[in-house]
Amino acid sequence: MDDLNAVLRERLQKAEQMETDGVPLYPNGFSAPDPIDGIISGFGMKSATELEAAPHAFVVAGRIMALRSFGRSIFMHIQDPGGRLQIYVQQNQVSKECFSVVKRLDVGDIIRASGSLFRTKTDELTLLARELTLVTKSLRPLPEKYHGLKDIEIRLRQRYVDLIVHDSVREVFRKRAKIIQAIRDFLVERDFLEVETPMMQTIPGGATAKPFKTFHNALGIDLYLRIAPELYLKRLLVGGFERVFELNRNFRNEGISTQHNPEFTMLEFYQAYSTYEDLMQLTEELFAFVGAAVNGGELQIEYQGQIIDLSPPWRRYRLLDSLVDIGGIPRTALEDPAQTVEVARSLGVGAERFEGHGKLLTKIFDQVVEPQLIQPTFITHYPLEVSPLSRKNEAEPELTDRFELFIAGREMANGFSELNDPRDQRERFLAQLEAKQAGDEEAHEMDDDYIRALEYGMPPAAGEGIGIDRVVMLFTDCGSIRDVIPFPHQRPERKS
RNA sequence: GGGCCGUUAACUCAGUCGGUAGAGUAUCUGCCUUUUAAGCAGAGAGUCGCGCGUUCGAGUCGCGCACGGCCCA
């Protein structure tokens, strides 16, 4: 508190005077109060005469959000996790000591009050206090009551204030918890086992992305924060678990934007004896299940002004077909590698030396098709080149049994039939190493132990990753990933 | 990484042509026993993001930096 301004100084002085007068500022040992939402749902419909005929006593606690003083009586609104309730204190209804405390309360203080319910002249359900105690003194003024806190930088750096002031922000994080719980319930119901695999890995694998690097002192080795749990989850399939999932953080050393946070939450699950086609259906069921849990089963949801219909079945396109039908690019141009380079260049997405035909197709897709996929759409048949861990398509071995799911113009999920032939997997890793040497920083590393695991035999399986933050954005109508992560990363504040 | 925009009291925002910094909320003092963006009267509160420059004089003009936002890569 070295940056004390006048308001803070005055509050601190006033608080210390209260303490001197025998009013503890930070007492503890209270019993749990009655939740406000329970009081409102139980008595919100009762009339003034009903409340008068049968008085109900309650103990409530919460933060003072508004305070209106009339000299010998005071109104305040307190807020607890479930809602707001008005408290009315009259001088002749409480002890002298109590009223002297009440007179010195500030907006932001946490208090506890006991009394009975009544209705005011304006018919608002209100607790007439018989007793009121200060629970926690607040020294900093809350943001302006009418406009709230608008400065996005402060809202994120001091999320605690954002949460105090904005019901809608608290609601997003409640909904986030419900969504994640629903996903766990869905998987557990289907006999998936939740597991935890290393966040720190010696070989960062399972995705194409740049990792964060750290160092383990005792072992004297570099470790990487995982970019994906994939290869460990599949080792568990080798070990004999047939259905596993992990729902936790991944870390990717990339830029920060409204769509990317360096650490983000990912669900990955693997199911033996099934294919990517089974998983597309499972994904449709999963979204319907989540919709039921958080949206009352409504599958038409409004997102950023658009209506998105999650009712299955969802549209399916082969990648190449989507480039032709949705992207409007001639099929002949896409089937000829030389012409594809020209298409990529004309779209300004470049064409690096290490990028082959398949990679360019996906870059063109990202540019011209992805933003247009507003309604849920599965894109299938990804090129082998960009799918080093996916099973080859038996009919067309240049393609893989893989899909990605797009909703609202964003990738939401990526799934495929798993490559379980160790000989093929080794070749794929070798191809990745070549790309790496040619300059592709995101190319996959060789993982000899993973090959060894496959050599013991992994049952045929399909696996999928779903970006949880994006799912939460969809169901909470949030446009930025920062809106659904309580403490998103930012450059550190600089003390001037 | 590039372009554009922003940064003024604790919060939300004004600030004209370059001429001593403004409002509302919040805070403090006084009045007020059914208010709810309570009201009335008064008071205090500022490193105008940071630095350099132009100028008699810079919140305002120029350059650089920091942080943030939007768009592009």
XYZ file of C-alpha atoms (C1' of nucleotides) in Angstrom:
569
model
C 0.000 0.000 0.000
C 2.748 2.412 -0.906
C 0.629 4.165 -3.529
C -1.865 5.522 -1.043
C -4.075 8.169 -2.496
C -6.301 10.423 -0.460
C -9.303 8.096 -0.502
C -7.249 5.151 0.676
C -5.559 7.203 3.369
C -8.878 8.406 4.729
C -10.379 4.932 4.715
C -7.358 3.508 6.470
C -7.527 6.220 9.142
C -11.227 5.632 9.662
C -10.684 1.888 9.873
C -7.923 2.232 12.417
C -10.115 4.495 14.501
C -12.800 1.779 14.476
C -10.216 -0.733 15.608
C -9.183 1.590 18.430
C -12.855 1.773 19.397
C -12.918 -2.002 19.785
C -14.373 -3.000 16.418
C -12.242 -5.767 14.900
C -11.598 -5.147 11.190
C -10.848 -8.747 10.196
C -12.607 -11.054 12.657
C -13.129 -14.741 11.911
C -14.932 -17.787 13.201
C -18.375 -17.109 11.817
C -20.910 -19.829 11.144
C -22.124 -20.135 7.563
C -24.790 -17.562 6.690
C -28.082 -18.223 4.891
C -27.531 -17.989 1.120
C -29.350 -15.070 -0.448
C -30.607 -17.026 -3.450
C -32.376 -19.412 -1.073
C -34.036 -16.517 0.726
C -35.182 -14.979 -2.527
C -36.508 -18.227 -3.969
C -38.290 -19.027 -0.698
C -39.729 -15.607 0.121
C -39.488 -13.492 -3.021
C -43.155 -14.197 -3.745
C -44.511 -13.519 -0.253
C -46.578 -10.394 0.256
C -45.949 -7.769 2.924
C -48.813 -9.048 5.051
C -47.678 -12.657 4.756
C -44.177 -11.695 5.880
C -45.605 -9.670 8.765
C -47.904 -12.484 9.903
C -45.107 -15.035 10.092
C -41.738 -13.362 10.627
C -38.738 -15.261 9.300
C -35.326 -14.665 10.814
C -32.161 -15.019 8.779
C -28.455 -14.440 9.008
C -26.962 -13.124 5.800
C -23.456 -12.068 4.863
C -22.046 -10.317 1.846
C -20.250 -7.367 0.364
C -21.895 -3.954 0.504
C -22.508 -2.867 -3.087
C -24.677 0.184 -2.399
C -25.214 2.339 0.657
C -27.858 5.021 1.240
C -27.736 6.759 4.594
C -30.510 8.903 6.097
C -28.994 9.830 9.380
C -31.041 7.612 11.668
C -31.662 4.860 9.147
C -29.583 3.279 6.445
C -30.301 1.147 3.383
C -27.700 -1.053 1.837
C -27.498 -3.814 -0.739
C -25.255 -6.729 -0.018
C -24.068 -9.297 -2.522
C -23.210 -12.927 -1.894
C -22.445 -15.607 -4.505
C -26.125 -16.177 -5.234
C -27.559 -12.686 -5.421
C -28.274 -9.347 -3.788
C -30.451 -8.452 -0.861
C -31.397 -5.098 0.635
C -30.690 -4.576 4.328
C -32.407 -1.860 6.331
C -30.983 -0.611 9.603
C -32.902 1.741 11.891
C -31.194 3.427 14.812
C -33.847 2.419 17.343
C -33.856 -1.241 16.215
C -30.202 -1.998 16.969
C -27.761 -1.418 19.804
C -25.917 1.869 20.099
C -22.566 0.190 19.407
C -23.980 -1.556 16.367
C -25.369 1.655 14.899
C -22.065 3.431 15.383
C -20.420 0.684 13.306
C -23.125 0.884 10.648
C -22.654 4.632 10.328
C -19.009 4.070 9.499
C -19.415 1.301 6.896
C -18.199 1.810 3.353
C -19.249 0.379 0.021
C -17.056 -2.683 -0.459
C -17.065 -3.784 3.179
C -18.182 -7.335 3.919
C -20.796 -7.495 6.643
C -23.072 -9.949 8.373
C -26.588 -9.107 9.449
C -29.386 -10.903 11.220
C -33.024 -9.896 11.265
C -36.354 -10.619 9.673
C -37.816 -10.100 6.229
C -40.277 -7.368 5.328
C -41.295 -5.362 2.308
C -40.523 -1.687 1.876
C -42.921 0.951 0.557
C -41.572 0.194 -2.899
C -42.316 -3.496 -2.290
C -38.705 -4.675 -2.202
C -37.930 -7.756 -0.124
C -35.641 -6.451 2.609
C -34.012 -7.668 5.800
C -34.688 -5.437 8.790
C -31.485 -5.788 10.785
C -31.488 -6.516 14.504
C -27.784 -7.000 14.572
C -25.023 -6.197 12.130
C -21.294 -6.815 12.317
C -18.349 -5.857 10.202
C -16.773 -9.023 8.819
C -14.038 -7.638 6.593
C -12.978 -4.045 6.093
C -12.388 -2.899 2.506
C -9.797 -0.184 2.092
C -10.044 0.466 -1.632
C -13.037 2.134 -3.257
C -14.984 0.053 -5.761
C -15.365 1.324 -9.326
C -18.144 3.718 -10.145
C -21.496 2.096 -9.443
C -23.268 3.125 -12.624
C -20.671 2.642 -15.368
C -18.798 -0.178 -13.667
C -15.253 -1.034 -14.636
C -14.643 -0.498 -18.336
C -10.877 -0.398 -18.705
C -10.126 -3.841 -20.112
C -6.566 -3.765 -18.877
C -7.652 -3.203 -15.270
C -10.466 -5.728 -15.622
C -7.920 -8.414 -16.482
C -5.052 -7.336 -14.245
C -7.405 -6.976 -11.282
C -9.908 -9.661 -12.183
C -11.039 -9.770 -8.538
C -12.496 -6.288 -8.975
C -14.065 -7.227 -12.311
C -15.705 -10.193 -10.588
C -16.994 -8.145 -7.647
C -18.582 -5.601 -9.948
C -19.911 -7.620 -12.881
C -22.482 -10.372 -12.368
C -22.063 -11.388 -16.001
C -18.367 -12.169 -15.497
C -19.080 -14.374 -12.505
C -21.766 -16.087 -14.556
C -19.286 -16.960 -17.324
C -17.010 -18.753 -14.893
C -19.909 -20.602 -13.284
C -20.970 -21.746 -16.721
C -17.407 -22.745 -17.531
C -17.365 -25.016 -14.492
C -20.702 -26.541 -15.494
C -19.501 -27.225 -19.028
C -16.351 -28.942 -17.811
C -18.338 -30.964 -15.296
C -20.776 -32.006 -18.025
C -17.933 -33.159 -20.253
C -16.470 -35.258 -17.435
C -19.879 -36.741 -16.688
C -20.398 -37.571 -20.364
C -17.101 -39.409 -20.636
C -17.259 -41.169 -17.291
C -20.756 -42.415 -18.177
C -19.181 -44.018 -21.227
C -16.509 -45.803 -19.186
C -13.664 -43.413 -19.899
C -10.987 -43.265 -17.225
C -9.688 -39.821 -16.312
C -5.894 -39.811 -16.129
C -3.066 -37.344 -15.601
C 0.042 -37.535 -17.747
C 3.214 -35.411 -17.575
C 2.956 -31.671 -18.079
C 6.750 -31.571 -18.226
C 8.076 -33.712 -21.036
C 11.531 -34.481 -22.337
C 10.252 -34.602 -25.905
C 7.372 -32.232 -26.570
C 5.067 -34.186 -28.852
C 1.517 -34.764 -29.980
C 1.047 -31.523 -31.869
C 2.804 -29.091 -34.131
C 3.641 -26.080 -31.967
C 6.532 -24.341 -30.262
C 7.019 -25.419 -26.644
C 8.121 -23.585 -23.507
C 11.447 -24.827 -22.235
C 12.529 -25.234 -18.659
C 15.341 -26.961 -16.767
C 15.342 -29.612 -14.086
C 18.240 -28.933 -11.744
C 18.534 -32.312 -10.053
C 18.403 -34.305 -13.268
C 20.364 -31.705 -15.182
C 18.088 -31.944 -18.199
C 15.932 -29.685 -20.303
C 12.209 -30.243 -19.966
C 9.395 -28.847 -22.055
C 5.914 -27.882 -20.957
C 3.649 -30.132 -22.913
C 2.012 -28.942 -26.114
C -0.301 -31.982 -25.969
C -0.765 -35.113 -23.843
C -1.397 -37.306 -26.886
C 1.601 -39.611 -26.942
C 1.309 -40.423 -23.224
C -2.394 -41.151 -23.489
C -1.721 -43.590 -26.300
C 0.993 -45.250 -24.208
C -1.825 -45.909 -21.733
C -3.760 -47.645 -24.511
C -0.704 -49.836 -25.065
C -0.746 -50.510 -21.325
C -4.254 -51.892 -21.514
C -6.638 -49.048 -20.778
C -9.147 -48.905 -23.593
C -10.834 -45.602 -22.837
C -8.903 -42.725 -21.298
C -9.220 -38.979 -21.190
C -7.339 -36.036 -19.802
C -8.827 -32.580 -19.358
C -6.148 -30.115 -18.424
C -3.709 -27.450 -19.536
C -1.473 -27.384 -22.593
C 1.199 -24.785 -23.224
C 2.209 -23.328 -26.557
C 4.850 -20.688 -27.029
C 2.900 -18.509 -29.419
C 1.428 -15.057 -29.607
C -1.342 -13.811 -27.348
C -4.607 -12.743 -28.949
C -8.342 -12.877 -28.530
C -8.093 -16.495 -29.731
C -4.871 -17.648 -28.063
C -3.574 -17.849 -24.527
C -0.147 -19.460 -23.982
C -1.739 -21.930 -21.597
C -5.138 -23.244 -22.531
C -7.390 -26.100 -21.548
C -7.716 -29.134 -23.744
C -9.704 -32.323 -23.569
C -8.101 -35.332 -25.174
C -9.727 -38.734 -25.194
C -8.894 -42.087 -26.767
C -11.164 -44.975 -27.436
C -9.953 -48.412 -28.541
C -11.814 -50.366 -31.204
C -13.324 -47.343 -32.855
C -12.603 -45.043 -35.775
C -12.642 -41.327 -36.490
C -16.156 -41.756 -37.853
C -17.355 -43.056 -34.474
C -15.809 -40.021 -32.850
C -17.617 -37.575 -35.124
C -20.874 -39.022 -33.893
C -19.649 -39.023 -30.308
C -18.717 -35.348 -30.659
C -22.214 -34.468 -31.813
C -23.582 -36.292 -28.784
C -21.112 -34.556 -26.477
C -22.152 -31.073 -27.604
C -25.807 -31.991 -27.214
C -25.048 -33.256 -23.703
C -23.258 -30.037 -22.784
C -26.112 -28.029 -24.293
C -28.539 -29.925 -22.103
C -26.457 -29.286 -19.007
C -25.914 -25.553 -19.446
C -28.572 -24.394 -21.883
C -31.618 -26.376 -20.884
C -31.215 -28.589 -23.938
C -31.553 -25.717 -26.379
C -29.293 -26.520 -29.333
C -29.922 -23.306 -31.239
C -27.543 -20.906 -29.579
C -26.794 -17.291 -30.324
C -23.131 -16.557 -30.754
C -21.879 -13.022 -31.465
C -25.110 -12.152 -33.229
C -25.399 -15.360 -35.252
C -27.644 -18.322 -34.595
C -25.699 -21.555 -34.471
C -27.593 -24.802 -34.701
C -25.877 -27.646 -32.892
C -28.545 -30.231 -33.704
C -26.956 -33.321 -35.239
C -26.055 -34.504 -37.739
C -23.484 -31.898 -38.703
C -22.294 -31.083 -42.174
C -19.311 -33.111 -43.437
C -16.880 -32.135 -46.163
C -13.692 -33.626 -47.426
C -10.973 -30.982 -47.140
C -10.489 -30.768 -50.892
C -14.214 -30.531 -51.559
C -14.560 -27.705 -49.048
C -11.823 -25.769 -50.845
C -13.748 -26.148 -54.092
C -17.335 -25.754 -52.883
C -16.879 -23.198 -50.107
C -13.540 -21.647 -51.044
C -14.452 -21.356 -54.692
C -11.057 -22.565 -55.891
C -10.941 -24.681 -59.092
C -10.332 -28.347 -58.336
C -7.744 -28.615 -61.107
C -5.635 -25.890 -59.456
C -5.691 -27.724 -56.140
C -4.802 -31.082 -57.624
C -1.664 -29.716 -59.254
C 1.109 -28.905 -56.728
C 2.659 -26.169 -58.884
C -0.659 -24.384 -59.322
C -1.415 -24.791 -55.615
C 1.741 -22.812 -54.817
C 0.419 -20.037 -57.049
C -2.946 -20.091 -55.305
C -1.259 -19.858 -51.905
C 0.919 -16.942 -53.025
C -2.013 -15.095 -54.556
C -3.842 -15.392 -51.226
C -0.829 -14.016 -49.397
C -0.345 -17.104 -47.242
C 3.117 -17.760 -48.636
C 4.733 -21.065 -49.437
C 7.884 -21.953 -47.530
C 10.379 -24.330 -49.058
C 9.644 -27.041 -46.472
C 5.910 -26.824 -47.045
C 4.578 -29.494 -49.375
C 1.331 -29.726 -51.274
C -0.694 -30.998 -48.326
C 0.515 -28.257 -46.014
C -0.369 -25.604 -48.568
C -3.881 -26.998 -48.935
C -4.452 -26.571 -45.205
C -3.002 -23.042 -45.257
C -5.348 -22.105 -48.086
C -8.181 -23.738 -46.158
C -7.382 -21.684 -43.040
C -7.505 -18.534 -45.121
C -10.575 -18.987 -47.284
C -12.759 -21.734 -45.839
C -12.376 -21.780 -42.049
C -13.834 -18.285 -41.417
C -16.925 -19.296 -43.378
C -17.665 -22.410 -41.340
C -20.155 -20.845 -38.971
C -22.492 -23.826 -38.566
C -20.879 -26.993 -37.140
C -18.885 -28.675 -39.891
C -16.582 -31.671 -39.932
C -13.746 -31.446 -42.425
C -12.270 -34.851 -43.223
C -9.540 -36.518 -45.272
C -6.574 -34.400 -44.251
C -3.302 -34.830 -46.151
C -0.794 -37.296 -44.723
C 1.864 -34.580 -44.614
C 0.059 -32.581 -41.926
C -1.100 -35.622 -39.941
C 1.998 -37.413 -38.650
C 0.089 -39.383 -36.003
C -3.010 -40.327 -38.011
C -3.822 -43.582 -39.680
C -3.608 -43.671 -43.472
C -6.839 -43.885 -45.396
C -6.886 -47.378 -46.885
C -8.372 -46.344 -50.219
C -6.347 -43.155 -50.605
C -3.023 -43.537 -48.786
C -2.023 -39.907 -49.362
C -4.876 -38.965 -47.040
C -5.626 -39.828 -43.426
C -8.662 -40.958 -41.441
C -8.897 -37.615 -39.714
C -11.378 -34.807 -39.115
C -11.433 -31.357 -37.663
C -14.555 -29.701 -36.327
C -15.287 -26.040 -37.029
C -17.949 -23.901 -35.406
C -18.303 -20.120 -35.634
C -15.327 -19.951 -37.968
C -12.980 -21.574 -35.473
C -11.375 -24.953 -35.031
C -13.003 -26.650 -32.069
C -11.763 -30.223 -32.294
C -9.300 -32.471 -34.066
C -9.673 -36.228 -34.159
C -8.462 -39.229 -36.046
C -8.053 -42.944 -36.220
C -4.718 -43.549 -34.548
C -1.692 -44.756 -36.422
C -0.678 -47.931 -34.603
C 1.823 -49.417 -37.072
C 5.246 -48.707 -35.524
C 7.016 -49.010 -38.891
C 4.801 -46.396 -40.476
C 5.046 -44.171 -37.385
C 8.846 -44.258 -37.555
C 8.732 -43.171 -41.191
C 6.368 -40.338 -40.331
C 8.707 -39.116 -37.592
C 11.628 -39.275 -40.017
C 9.670 -37.149 -42.504
C 9.014 -34.654 -39.713
C 12.712 -34.518 -38.904
C 13.423 -33.693 -42.513
C 10.902 -30.869 -42.397
C 12.521 -29.634 -39.208
C 15.929 -29.579 -40.837
C 14.423 -27.736 -43.795
C 13.316 -25.006 -41.411
C 9.912 -26.034 -40.048
C 10.248 -25.057 -36.390
C 6.965 -26.699 -35.498
C 7.711 -30.098 -36.986
C 7.317 -33.091 -34.734
C 10.269 -34.579 -32.808
C 11.344 -38.195 -33.066
C 10.128 -40.114 -30.019
C 11.874 -43.489 -29.876
C 10.132 -44.599 -26.726
C 6.767 -43.966 -28.336
C 7.808 -46.167 -31.267
C 8.918 -48.812 -28.775
C 5.504 -48.644 -27.122
C 3.783 -49.135 -30.476
C 6.050 -52.105 -31.109
C 4.414 -53.827 -28.137
C 1.079 -53.273 -29.908
C -1.586 -50.605 -29.477
C -5.126 -51.724 -30.266
C -6.802 -49.897 -33.145
C -8.223 -46.724 -31.646
C -9.468 -43.267 -32.367
C -8.625 -40.144 -30.408
C -9.702 -36.551 -30.287
C -8.774 -33.219 -28.787
C -11.310 -30.504 -28.036
C -10.365 -26.926 -27.192
C -12.287 -26.340 -24.000
C -11.812 -22.586 -23.873
C -13.363 -22.301 -27.303
C -16.278 -24.509 -26.321
C -16.836 -22.260 -23.309
C -16.650 -19.169 -25.540
C -19.312 -20.688 -27.758
C -21.728 -21.495 -24.954
C -21.187 -18.189 -23.114
C -21.269 -15.975 -26.224
C -17.791 -14.607 -25.482
C -15.721 -13.195 -28.337
C -12.341 -13.431 -26.650
C -10.548 -16.296 -24.936
C -9.655 -13.777 -22.214
C -13.324 -13.619 -21.293
C -13.366 -17.296 -20.321
C -9.983 -17.561 -18.552
C -9.975 -15.976 -15.100
C -6.389 -14.761 -15.287
C -5.236 -14.608 -18.912
C -1.619 -13.762 -19.582
C -0.537 -10.190 -20.198
C 2.717 -8.313 -20.165
C 3.644 -7.614 -16.565
C 2.684 -4.260 -15.155
C 5.603 -1.894 -14.952
C 6.001 0.089 -11.774
C 6.862 3.609 -12.814
C 6.712 -8.364 -36.719
C 3.640 -4.111 -39.395
C -0.458 -0.343 -39.470
C -4.194 2.502 -36.922
C -6.257 4.100 -32.216
C -6.032 4.879 -26.939
C -3.563 6.217 -21.920
C -6.284 13.058 -17.902
C -8.563 12.299 -9.962
C -9.785 5.692 -6.954
C -13.847 4.801 -11.256
C -16.566 6.760 -15.864
C -15.383 10.637 -18.980
C -14.863 16.197 -20.931
C -10.782 19.443 -22.035
C -12.023 24.509 -28.083
C -6.812 27.970 -31.504
C -0.756 25.932 -27.479
C -2.087 30.403 -22.403
C -2.615 28.516 -14.379
C -6.872 21.239 -15.008
C -12.995 20.110 -15.395
C -17.790 17.160 -14.397
C -20.422 12.954 -12.285
C -19.540 8.816 -9.007
C -16.410 7.697 -4.833
C -14.060 10.247 -0.326
C -14.501 13.985 3.895
C -17.928 17.652 6.898
C -23.104 19.041 8.014
C -28.681 17.943 7.467
C -32.102 13.915 6.672
C -36.037 7.168 9.846
C -38.852 3.543 3.455
C -34.261 4.703 -0.095
C -32.551 2.184 -4.474
C -27.719 5.918 -10.066
C -31.461 8.715 -2.878
C -31.453 14.188 -2.010
C -29.554 19.149 -0.276
C -25.205 22.406 1.292
C -19.934 22.657 1.555
C -14.668 20.696 1.146
C -10.457 17.984 -0.308
C -8.450 15.116 -4.197
C -3.999 15.295 -10.456
C 3.820 12.966 -11.964
C -2.479 14.818 -17.765
C 1.446 6.832 -19.066
C 7.202 7.839 -19.217
C 11.277 10.577 -21.557
C 13.337 14.024 -24.980
C 12.380 18.075 -28.237
C 9.867 22.670 -30.487
C 8.022 27.143 -27.954
C 8.063 32.971 -23.932
C 4.568 28.989 -22.570
C 2.802 21.841 -23.985
C -2.709 17.685 -21.394
C -2.808 19.912 -26.488
C 2.495 19.999 -31.572
C 6.960 16.484 -33.020
C 10.152 12.148 -31.961
C 11.201 7.834 -28.950
C 9.645 4.259 -25.271
C 5.978 1.486 -22.096
C 1.211 -0.685 -21.551
C -3.491 -1.724 -23.808
C -7.188 -2.254 -27.905
C -8.476 -3.261 -33.084
C -6.828 -4.877 -37.877
C -3.040 -7.305 -40.875
C 1.053 -11.070 -41.177
